[in-house]
Coordinates of C-alpha atoms in Angstrom, one line a residue:
X102 CA 21.8 -15.2 2.1
X103 CA 23.0 -14.8 -1.4
X104 CA 20.9 -12.6 -3.7
X105 CA 22.3 -12.2 -7.1
X106 CA 21.1 -9.8 -9.8
X107 CA 21.6 -12.3 -12.6
X108 CA 18.8 -14.5 -11.2
X109 CA 16.4 -11.6 -11.2
X110 CA 17.4 -10.5 -14.7
X111 CA 16.7 -14.1 -15.9
X112 CA 13.2 -14.3 -14.4
X113 CA 10.1 -14.3 -16.5
X114 CA 9.4 -10.8 -17.9
X115 CA 6.4 -8.9 -16.6
X116 CA 3.1 -9.0 -18.4
X117 CA 2.7 -5.3 -17.9
X118 CA 3.4 -3.0 -20.8
X119 CA 6.8 -1.5 -20.6
X120 CA 6.4 1.4 -23.1
X121 CA 6.7 4.9 -21.6
X122 CA 3.5 6.4 -20.2
X123 CA 1.9 9.1 -22.3
X124 CA 2.7 12.7 -21.3
X125 CA -0.7 13.6 -19.9
X126 CA -0.8 10.4 -17.8
X127 CA 2.8 11.0 -16.6
X128 CA 1.9 14.7 -15.6
X129 CA -1.0 13.4 -13.6
X130 CA 1.2 10.9 -11.8
X131 CA 3.8 13.6 -11.1
X132 CA 1.2 15.9 -9.6
X133 CA 0.0 13.1 -7.3
X134 CA 3.7 12.4 -6.4
X135 CA 4.5 16.0 -5.6
X136 CA 1.5 16.2 -3.2
X137 CA 2.3 12.9 -1.5
X138 CA 6.0 13.8 -1.1
X139 CA 5.2 16.8 1.0
X140 CA 5.5 14.1 3.6
X141 CA 9.1 13.7 2.5
X142 CA 9.6 17.5 2.6
X143 CA 8.5 17.5 6.2
X144 CA 10.7 14.5 6.9
X145 CA 13.7 16.4 5.6
X146 CA 12.8 19.7 7.3
X147 CA 12.1 18.3 10.7
X148 CA 15.3 16.2 10.7
X149 CA 17.5 18.9 9.3
X150 CA 16.2 21.9 11.3
X151 CA 17.6 20.6 14.5
X152 CA 21.2 21.2 13.2
X153 CA 20.7 25.0 13.3
X154 CA 18.4 25.1 16.3
X155 CA 20.7 23.2 18.7
X156 CA 23.4 25.9 19.1
X157 CA 20.7 28.3 20.2
X158 CA 18.8 25.8 22.3
X159 CA 22.1 25.2 24.1
X160 CA 22.1 28.8 25.4
X161 CA 21.0 29.4 29.0
X162 CA 17.2 30.0 29.7
X163 CA 18.1 33.6 30.5
X164 CA 19.4 34.0 26.9
X165 CA 16.3 32.3 25.4
X166 CA 17.7 28.8 25.2
X167 CA 17.0 25.5 27.1
X168 CA 20.5 25.2 28.6
X169 CA 21.4 22.0 26.7
X170 CA 24.6 20.0 27.4
X171 CA 26.2 17.7 24.9
X172 CA 24.2 14.8 26.4
X173 CA 20.9 16.6 26.3
X174 CA 21.7 17.8 22.8
X175 CA 21.9 14.2 21.8
X176 CA 18.6 13.4 23.7
X177 CA 16.7 16.2 21.9
X178 CA 18.0 15.2 18.5
X179 CA 17.6 11.5 19.0
X180 CA 14.1 11.7 20.5
X181 CA 12.6 12.4 17.1
X182 CA 14.5 9.5 15.7
X183 CA 13.3 7.2 18.4
X184 CA 9.7 8.3 17.7
X185 CA 10.3 7.7 14.0
X186 CA 11.3 4.1 14.6
X187 CA 8.0 3.3 16.2
X188 CA 6.2 5.6 13.8
X189 CA 7.5 3.4 10.9
X190 CA 6.7 0.2 12.7
X191 CA 3.1 1.1 13.4
X192 CA 2.6 3.3 10.3
X193 CA 3.3 0.3 8.1
X194 CA 0.6 -1.7 9.9
X195 CA -1.9 1.3 9.7
X196 CA -1.3 1.8 6.0
X197 CA -2.1 -1.9 5.4
X198 CA -5.2 -1.7 7.5
X199 CA -6.7 1.7 6.7
X200 CA -5.0 2.5 3.3
X201 CA -2.1 4.6 2.2
X202 CA -4.1 7.8 1.6
X203 CA -5.9 7.9 5.0
X204 CA -2.7 7.1 6.8
X205 CA -0.9 10.0 5.2
X206 CA -3.8 12.3 6.1
X207 CA -3.4 11.3 9.7
X208 CA 0.3 11.8 9.6
X209 CA -0.2 15.4 8.3
X210 CA -2.1 16.2 11.5
X211 CA 0.7 14.7 13.6
X212 CA 3.3 16.8 11.7
X213 CA 1.3 20.0 12.5
X214 CA 0.8 19.3 16.2
X215 CA 4.4 18.1 16.6
X216 CA 5.9 21.2 14.9
X217 CA 3.8 23.6 16.9
X218 CA 4.5 21.8 20.2
X219 CA 8.3 21.9 19.7
X220 CA 8.2 25.5 18.7
X221 CA 6.3 26.4 21.9
X222 CA 8.1 24.0 24.3
X223 CA 9.0 25.8 27.6
X224 CA 11.4 23.2 28.9
X225 CA 13.5 20.1 27.9
X226 CA 10.8 17.5 28.9
X227 CA 8.1 19.1 26.8
X228 CA 10.5 19.5 23.9
X229 CA 11.4 15.8 24.0
X230 CA 7.7 14.8 24.3
X231 CA 6.8 16.8 21.1
X232 CA 9.9 15.7 19.3
X233 CA 8.9 12.1 19.9
X234 CA 5.4 12.9 18.6
X235 CA 6.9 14.6 15.5
X236 CA 9.1 11.5 15.1
X237 CA 6.0 9.3 14.9
X238 CA 4.9 11.4 11.9
X239 CA 8.3 11.3 10.3
X240 CA 8.7 7.5 10.7
X241 CA 5.1 6.9 9.5
X242 CA 5.8 9.0 6.4
X243 CA 9.1 7.3 5.7
X244 CA 7.3 3.9 5.7
X245 CA 4.1 4.9 3.9
X246 CA 4.9 7.6 1.2
X247 CA 7.4 5.5 -0.9
X248 CA 5.1 2.5 -0.9
X249 CA 2.1 4.7 -1.9
X250 CA 4.1 6.2 -4.8
X251 CA 5.5 2.8 -5.9
X252 CA 2.1 1.2 -6.0
X253 CA 0.7 4.1 -8.1
X254 CA 3.7 4.2 -10.5
X255 CA 4.1 2.0 -13.7
X256 CA 7.2 -0.2 -13.8
X257 CA 8.8 2.1 -16.4
X258 CA 8.4 5.2 -14.2
X259 CA 8.7 3.7 -10.8
X260 CA 12.4 4.6 -10.2
X261 CA 11.9 8.3 -11.3
X262 CA 8.7 8.8 -9.3
X263 CA 9.7 7.0 -6.0
X264 CA 13.0 8.8 -5.9
X265 CA 11.1 12.1 -6.0
X266 CA 10.4 11.4 -2.3
X267 CA 14.2 11.4 -1.6
X268 CA 14.5 14.6 -3.6
X269 CA 11.9 16.2 -1.4
X270 CA 13.6 14.9 1.8
X271 CA 16.9 16.6 0.9
X272 CA 14.9 19.7 -0.4
X273 CA 13.4 19.9 3.1
X274 CA 16.8 19.7 4.7
X275 CA 18.1 22.4 2.4
X276 CA 15.0 24.5 3.3
X277 CA 15.8 23.9 7.0
X278 CA 19.5 24.9 6.6
X279 CA 18.6 28.0 4.6
X280 CA 15.9 29.2 6.9
X281 CA 18.1 28.6 9.9
X282 CA 20.8 30.8 8.5
X283 CA 18.4 33.5 7.5
X284 CA 16.4 33.5 10.7
X285 CA 19.6 33.5 12.8
X286 CA 20.9 36.5 10.8
X287 CA 17.6 38.5 10.9
X288 CA 15.9 37.6 14.1
X289 CA 19.0 37.4 16.3
X290 CA 19.6 35.1 19.3
X291 CA 17.3 34.4 22.2
X292 CA 14.3 32.3 21.1
X293 CA 15.3 32.2 17.4
X294 CA 15.1 28.4 17.4
X295 CA 11.4 28.6 18.0
X296 CA 10.9 30.3 14.7
X297 CA 13.1 27.7 13.0
X298 CA 10.9 24.9 14.3
X299 CA 7.5 26.6 13.7
X300 CA 8.0 26.9 9.9
X301 CA 7.2 23.2 9.5
X302 CA 3.5 23.8 10.3
X303 CA 3.0 25.3 6.8
X304 CA 3.9 22.2 4.6
X305 CA 2.0 20.0 7.1
X306 CA -1.2 22.0 6.2
X307 CA -0.4 21.7 2.5
X308 CA 0.1 18.0 2.8
X309 CA -3.3 17.5 4.4
X310 CA -5.2 19.6 1.9
X311 CA -3.4 18.1 -1.1
X312 CA -4.0 14.5 0.0
X313 CA -7.8 15.1 -0.1
X314 CA -7.6 15.2 -3.9
X315 CA -5.4 12.2 -4.7
X316 CA -6.6 8.6 -5.3
X317 CA -6.0 5.6 -3.1
X318 CA -3.4 3.0 -4.2
X319 CA -5.0 0.6 -6.7
X320 CA -3.0 -2.3 -5.3
X321 CA -4.3 -1.6 -1.7
X322 CA -7.8 -1.3 -3.0
X323 CA -7.4 -4.7 -4.8
X324 CA -6.0 -6.2 -1.6
X325 CA -9.2 -5.3 0.2
X326 CA -11.3 -6.9 -2.5
X327 CA -12.4 -3.5 -4.0
X328 CA -11.5 -4.6 -7.6
X329 CA -13.9 -2.1 -9.3
X330 CA -12.3 0.8 -7.4
X331 CA -8.9 -0.5 -8.2
X332 CA -9.7 -0.7 -11.9
X333 CA -11.2 2.8 -11.8
X334 CA -8.0 4.2 -10.2
X335 CA -5.8 2.5 -12.8
X336 CA -7.9 4.0 -15.5
X337 CA -7.1 7.5 -14.1
X338 CA -3.3 6.9 -13.9
X339 CA -2.5 4.6 -16.9
X340 CA -2.9 4.7 -20.6
X341 CA -6.0 2.8 -21.7
X342 CA -4.0 0.1 -23.5
X343 CA -2.0 -0.8 -20.3
X344 CA -4.9 -0.9 -17.8
X345 CA -6.2 -4.5 -18.5
X346 CA -2.8 -6.2 -18.4
X347 CA -1.7 -4.5 -15.2
X348 CA -5.1 -5.1 -13.5
X349 CA -5.0 -8.8 -14.4
X350 CA -1.5 -9.1 -12.9
X351 CA -2.6 -7.4 -9.7
X352 CA -5.8 -9.4 -9.4
X353 CA -3.9 -12.6 -10.0
X354 CA -1.5 -11.8 -7.1
X355 CA -4.3 -10.7 -4.8
X356 CA -6.4 -13.8 -5.5
X357 CA -3.4 -16.0 -4.8
X358 CA -3.0 -14.3 -1.4
X359 CA -6.7 -14.3 -0.6
X360 CA -6.6 -17.4 1.6
X361 CA -3.7 -16.0 3.7
X362 CA -4.4 -14.4 7.1
X363 CA -3.6 -10.7 7.7
X364 CA 0.1 -9.9 7.6
X365 CA 1.9 -9.9 10.9
X366 CA 4.8 -11.3 12.8
X367 CA 3.7 -14.9 12.3
X368 CA 4.6 -14.5 8.6
X369 CA 8.2 -14.5 9.6
X370 CA 7.9 -18.2 10.2
X371 CA 7.8 -18.6 6.4
X372 CA 11.4 -18.9 5.3
X373 CA 11.3 -16.8 2.1
X374 CA 9.3 -14.1 3.8
X375 CA 11.7 -14.0 6.8
X376 CA 14.7 -13.8 4.5
X377 CA 13.4 -10.9 2.4
X378 CA 12.3 -9.0 5.6
X379 CA 15.8 -9.6 7.1
X380 CA 17.4 -8.3 3.9
X381 CA 15.3 -5.2 3.9
X382 CA 16.0 -4.6 7.6
X383 CA 19.7 -5.0 7.0
X384 CA 19.7 -2.7 4.0
X385 CA 17.8 -0.1 6.1
X386 CA 20.0 -0.3 9.2
X387 CA 23.3 -0.2 7.3
X388 CA 22.2 2.9 5.3
X389 CA 22.1 4.8 8.6
X390 CA 25.3 3.4 9.9
X391 CA 27.1 5.2 7.1
X392 CA 27.0 8.1 9.6
X393 CA 25.0 10.3 7.2
X394 CA 22.9 11.8 9.9
X395 CA 25.8 12.7 12.1
X396 CA 26.6 15.1 9.3
X397 CA 23.1 16.2 8.4
X398 CA 22.0 16.8 12.0
X399 CA 25.3 18.1 13.5
X400 CA 27.1 19.8 10.6
X401 CA 27.3 23.2 12.4
X402 CA 28.6 21.5 15.6
X403 CA 31.3 19.6 13.6
X404 CA 32.3 22.9 11.9
X405 CA 32.4 24.7 15.2
X406 CA 34.8 22.1 16.5
X407 CA 37.1 22.8 13.5
X408 CA 37.3 26.4 14.6
X409 CA 34.6 28.1 12.4
X410 CA 32.4 30.7 14.0
X411 CA 28.7 30.1 14.7
X412 CA 27.2 32.2 11.9
X413 CA 29.8 31.0 9.5
X414 CA 29.1 27.4 10.4
X415 CA 25.3 27.9 9.9
X416 CA 25.9 29.5 6.5
X417 CA 28.4 26.9 5.4
X418 CA 25.9 24.1 6.3
X419 CA 23.6 25.4 3.5
X420 CA 26.2 23.9 1.1
X421 CA 25.3 20.5 2.6
X422 CA 21.7 20.9 1.5
X423 CA 22.6 22.3 -1.9
X424 CA 24.9 19.3 -2.7
X425 CA 22.3 16.9 -1.4
X426 CA 19.7 18.2 -3.7
X427 CA 22.0 18.2 -6.7
X428 CA 23.2 14.7 -5.8
X429 CA 19.7 13.3 -5.6
X430 CA 18.7 15.0 -8.9
X431 CA 21.8 13.4 -10.5
X432 CA 21.0 10.1 -8.9
X433 CA 17.5 10.2 -10.3
X434 CA 19.0 10.7 -13.8
X435 CA 21.5 7.9 -13.3
X436 CA 18.7 5.5 -12.2
X437 CA 17.3 5.7 -15.7
X438 CA 20.6 4.5 -17.2
X439 CA 22.2 2.2 -14.6
X440 CA 20.9 -0.5 -12.2
X441 CA 20.3 -0.2 -8.5
X442 CA 23.1 -2.5 -7.6
X443 CA 26.1 -0.7 -9.2
X444 CA 24.9 2.6 -7.9
X445 CA 24.7 1.3 -4.4
X446 CA 28.2 -0.3 -4.5
X447 CA 29.7 2.9 -6.0
X448 CA 28.1 5.0 -3.2
X449 CA 29.6 2.7 -0.5
X450 CA 33.1 3.2 -1.9
X451 CA 32.6 7.0 -2.1
X452 CA 31.4 7.4 1.5
X453 CA 34.1 5.2 2.9
X454 CA 36.9 7.3 1.3
X455 CA 35.2 10.6 2.3
X456 CA 34.9 9.5 6.0
X457 CA 38.6 8.6 6.0
X458 CA 39.4 12.1 4.6
X459 CA 37.3 13.8 7.4
X460 CA 39.1 11.7 10.0
X461 CA 42.5 12.7 8.6
X462 CA 41.6 16.4 8.7
X463 CA 40.8 16.1 12.4
X464 CA 43.7 13.9 13.3
X465 CA 46.5 15.4 11.3
X466 CA 45.8 19.1 10.7
X467 CA 45.9 21.9 13.3
X468 CA 42.8 24.0 14.1
X469 CA 42.5 26.6 11.3
X470 CA 40.2 28.0 8.7
X471 CA 41.9 25.8 6.1
X472 CA 41.0 22.7 8.2
X473 CA 37.4 23.9 8.6
X474 CA 36.9 24.2 4.8
X475 CA 38.8 20.9 4.1
X476 CA 36.4 19.2 6.5
X477 CA 33.5 20.9 4.8
X478 CA 34.7 19.8 1.3
X479 CA 35.0 16.2 2.6
X480 CA 31.5 16.3 4.0
X481 CA 30.2 17.5 0.7
X482 CA 32.0 14.7 -1.1
X483 CA 30.4 12.3 1.4
X484 CA 26.9 13.7 0.7
X485 CA 27.5 13.5 -3.1
X486 CA 27.9 9.7 -2.9
X487 CA 25.5 9.2 0.0
X488 CA 22.5 11.1 -1.4
X489 CA 23.3 10.5 -5.1
X490 CA 23.8 6.8 -4.9
X491 CA 23.0 5.1 -1.6
X492 CA 19.9 7.1 -0.4
X493 CA 18.4 7.3 -3.8
X494 CA 18.6 3.5 -4.3
X495 CA 17.8 2.6 -0.7
X496 CA 14.3 4.1 -0.5
X497 CA 13.5 2.9 -4.0
X498 CA 14.5 -0.7 -3.3
X499 CA 12.6 -0.9 0.0
X500 CA 9.4 0.3 -1.7
X501 CA 9.6 -2.4 -4.4
X502 CA 11.0 -5.6 -2.9
X503 CA 8.2 -6.6 -0.5
X504 CA 5.2 -8.7 -1.5
X505 CA 1.8 -6.9 -1.6
X506 CA 0.1 -8.8 1.1
X507 CA 2.5 -7.7 3.8
X508 CA 4.1 -4.7 2.1
X509 CA 3.1 -2.1 4.7
X510 CA 4.1 -4.5 7.6
X511 CA 7.4 -5.4 6.0
X512 CA 8.2 -1.8 5.0
X513 CA 7.5 -0.6 8.5
X514 CA 9.7 -3.3 10.0
X515 CA 12.6 -2.4 7.7
X516 CA 12.2 1.3 8.2
X517 CA 12.1 0.6 12.0
X518 CA 15.6 -0.7 11.5
X519 CA 16.5 2.6 9.7
X520 CA 15.4 4.7 12.6
X521 CA 16.7 2.6 15.4
X522 CA 20.2 2.7 13.8
X523 CA 19.7 6.4 13.3
X524 CA 18.7 6.8 16.9
X525 CA 21.9 5.1 18.2
X526 CA 24.1 7.2 15.9
X527 CA 22.3 10.5 16.8
X528 CA 22.4 9.8 20.5
X529 CA 26.0 8.8 20.8
X530 CA 27.5 11.1 18.2
X531 CA 27.7 14.4 20.3
X532 CA 29.4 12.8 23.4
X533 CA 31.5 10.5 21.1
X534 CA 33.0 13.4 19.0
X535 CA 33.4 15.4 22.2
X536 CA 35.5 12.5 23.7
X537 CA 37.5 11.1 20.7
X538 CA 37.2 13.8 18.0
X539 CA 38.1 12.7 14.5
X540 CA 38.4 9.0 15.5
X541 CA 34.6 9.0 15.3
X542 CA 34.7 9.3 11.5
X543 CA 37.4 6.6 11.3
X544 CA 35.0 4.2 13.1
X545 CA 32.2 5.1 10.6
X546 CA 34.7 4.3 7.7
X547 CA 35.4 0.8 9.1
X548 CA 31.6 0.1 9.3
X549 CA 31.1 1.3 5.7
X550 CA 33.9 -0.9 4.4
X551 CA 32.3 -3.9 5.9
X552 CA 28.9 -2.8 4.5
X553 CA 30.4 -2.8 1.0
X554 CA 31.3 -6.4 1.3
X555 CA 27.8 -7.3 2.5
X556 CA 26.1 -5.5 -0.4
X557 CA 28.5 -7.1 -2.9
X558 CA 27.1 -10.5 -1.8
X559 CA 23.5 -9.8 -1.2
X560 CA 22.0 -6.9 -3.2
X561 CA 19.8 -7.8 -6.2
X562 CA 19.0 -5.9 -9.4
X563 CA 15.3 -4.9 -9.6
X564 CA 15.3 -2.3 -12.4
X565 CA 12.6 -2.6 -15.1
X566 CA 10.4 -5.2 -13.3
X567 CA 6.8 -4.9 -12.1
X568 CA 6.3 -5.2 -8.4
X569 CA 4.5 -8.5 -8.9
X570 CA 7.3 -9.9 -11.0
X571 CA 9.9 -8.9 -8.3
X572 CA 7.7 -10.7 -5.7
X573 CA 7.6 -13.8 -7.9
X574 CA 11.4 -13.7 -8.2
X575 CA 12.0 -13.6 -4.4
X576 CA 9.5 -16.4 -3.8
X577 CA 11.5 -18.6 -6.2
X578 CA 14.9 -17.4 -5.1
X579 CA 14.4 -17.8 -1.4
X580 CA 12.4 -21.0 -1.6
X581 CA 15.4 -22.5 -3.4

């Protein structure tokens, strides 16, 4: 497969107005985006909180823990990720069938039940069960929220609004790291991890309440034949002079797809559909094979292995969250000035070099405070490139490249790849670093170098195009 950005840039320009949205319309869109991206905040918190909870869950039951071993640590951490894989797969289908809004409302309930269940879990089996349930919510949100925002956003604002979800994900992780350190310092040991996990119930309630007041995606409404409702929603979130042109483009695409059956696995028999889904699946899987979640989930464990104390490791991990938030904020600014493709390639170079530095710190330097902080500095450099370039572009591109008729299905399939790759990394990382130490990061560096070459050949440029125009491009490109 050879997808070049010059072909997309040469495609016919969109008929949708490309002038900037007026301030009051943009404020309305940003409010809707903030509400929807509480799903991203929960995604970030529920994936990040485990990094601080695991050291306390590893204590014996008499000390208030669950007596976890390196293997069961990996099982607890990866159980959410496994649930997320299937949450993405089925969540994508559900949002195609029932709508983006109703799916997110249902996910908010799952977030609440899962967070409460993990906080009250009396033993390992119950913990794993509720972590899987929580994972279904995380995966469903990861497949649904970016699509919902992308379908609401005008082409000129899509990059800024969709990447707000990534900002909320890393903000959720920062909240998790900060609350972990504060709770560990103030509550003490014992069942401190229960308080860490229970906090996630609060944003789950806020997500459910907030989603009651936002509109459904106009593109989904149109895909169900509800054209009057779609036009009404566009009138609420677009300037009046832009509504008719965008509605006409949406209606034209929906009408062209009207004779097609409901999206499903049989669509993969169509060559251009199969190739675009494979591209999305590959992009999603390789983003996780950077090793990012080995750092986000196990940062305290990594720093403990370098010789840092438990409380110092928890406190130092906050820096990971701060850098991730700053990196995504910078990435959102860069997206307005540079294309998706150069940012993704730059990010791959940065994470590869950073992983090599982490490996060298483990393999060359003796255990010391200096080594601990050099490893931390290399981790922060990794996150700067990962969150600022790769993650920012990754979620945005997935939300915009798939055709409307099967957007939820294709997005769910691609994000399934994200979570399955994440599951493998999360499961094997604790025993792997316990067995071979710094060589683990050397292996990640090799994978990332190969990924750079793959992206160099395949990644297109989608900046500044309507979603219907992007779909038309891929139909032409892959049909050829």
